[in-house]
Amino acid sequence: MSRRKAPPPRQSVTVEIAGERHVLRSDMPPEYTRAVAQHVDDTLRALPSFPTLEPVRAAILASLSITDELFRARQEVDRLRAEIEQKTADLAAILEEAQTPG
């Protein structure tokens, strides 16, 4: 019989986003949950017309901004992986050439 490792306990964390308090439950460390909430709050407050936007519209615009960040980060990770793979292949070829008796 295999035993599964118990998931970490979910913790309640109180955060403030756009001036409203929210109690979030997460299995991540509280510091991480607070940092995520802070990023959402910062993104909302950075919207040019944040104070006058309807809350739903502000949330949608902030979501689009954060999703754009995510997509750009994924593209950069993919680019870096491809660069690493190419450099690894180049180094392998150089090593192979250096080991070939000539």
XYZ file of C-alpha atoms in Angstrom:
102
model
C 0.000 0.000 0.000
C 1.292 3.428 -0.848
C 0.698 6.329 1.430
C 0.045 9.701 -0.025
C 1.600 12.685 1.612
C -1.073 14.788 3.248
C -1.582 18.152 1.539
C -0.427 21.159 3.502
C -3.157 22.620 5.709
C -5.152 25.463 4.228
C -4.672 28.720 6.043
C -6.897 31.765 6.210
C -5.198 35.032 5.338
C -6.843 38.445 5.490
C -5.796 40.806 2.700
C -6.950 44.156 1.419
C -7.583 44.695 -2.274
C -8.939 47.989 -3.596
C -9.846 49.063 -0.093
C -11.883 45.938 0.674
C -10.872 43.236 3.133
C -10.953 39.647 1.912
C -10.313 36.429 3.798
C -8.555 33.979 1.505
C -7.937 30.309 2.177
C -4.822 28.866 0.610
C -2.391 26.018 1.036
C 0.434 28.389 0.138
C 2.398 30.226 2.845
C 0.612 33.359 4.099
C 3.459 35.582 2.852
C 2.934 34.280 -0.675
C -0.828 34.831 -0.513
C -0.273 38.368 0.757
C 2.224 39.073 -2.020
C -0.236 37.843 -4.669
C -3.006 39.988 -3.195
C -0.647 42.973 -3.057
C 0.191 42.513 -6.740
C -3.517 42.498 -7.610
C -4.066 45.619 -5.492
C -1.076 47.385 -7.057
C -2.293 46.498 -10.557
C -5.783 47.814 -9.801
C -4.463 51.047 -8.328
C -2.156 51.573 -11.328
C -5.136 51.765 -13.680
C -5.359 55.362 -14.923
C -8.984 55.855 -13.908
C -9.069 53.430 -10.969
C -10.946 55.689 -8.529
C -13.837 56.238 -10.951
C -14.085 52.751 -12.495
C -16.861 50.360 -11.623
C -15.373 47.540 -9.513
C -16.137 44.826 -12.083
C -14.587 46.843 -14.908
C -11.508 47.566 -12.780
C -11.181 43.859 -11.961
C -11.441 42.928 -15.649
C -8.813 45.484 -16.679
C -6.477 44.372 -13.883
C -7.015 40.725 -14.902
C -6.111 41.559 -18.493
C -2.974 43.369 -17.346
C -1.875 40.494 -15.099
C -2.624 37.942 -17.829
C -0.516 39.988 -20.251
C 2.352 39.843 -17.716
C 1.914 36.067 -17.455
C 1.890 35.547 -21.228
C 4.986 37.735 -21.703
C 6.798 35.865 -18.920
C 5.909 32.529 -20.533
C 7.220 33.764 -23.890
C 10.472 34.836 -22.234
C 10.832 31.459 -20.503
C 10.258 29.696 -23.836
C 12.824 31.958 -25.524
C 15.387 31.307 -22.784
C 14.786 27.545 -22.937
C 15.326 27.561 -26.696
C 18.506 29.617 -26.249
C 19.805 27.194 -23.608
C 19.015 24.199 -25.822
C 20.843 25.810 -28.758
C 23.887 26.694 -26.662
C 23.937 23.192 -25.171
C 23.847 21.683 -28.649
C 26.627 24.036 -29.806
C 28.799 23.107 -26.807
C 28.157 19.396 -27.351
C 29.274 19.766 -30.964
C 32.433 21.622 -29.914
C 33.248 18.946 -27.337
C 32.645 16.175 -29.814
C 34.860 17.875 -32.386
C 37.605 18.341 -29.777
C 37.505 14.626 -28.901
C 37.692 13.449 -32.493
C 41.255 12.428 -33.373
C 42.418 14.629 -36.097
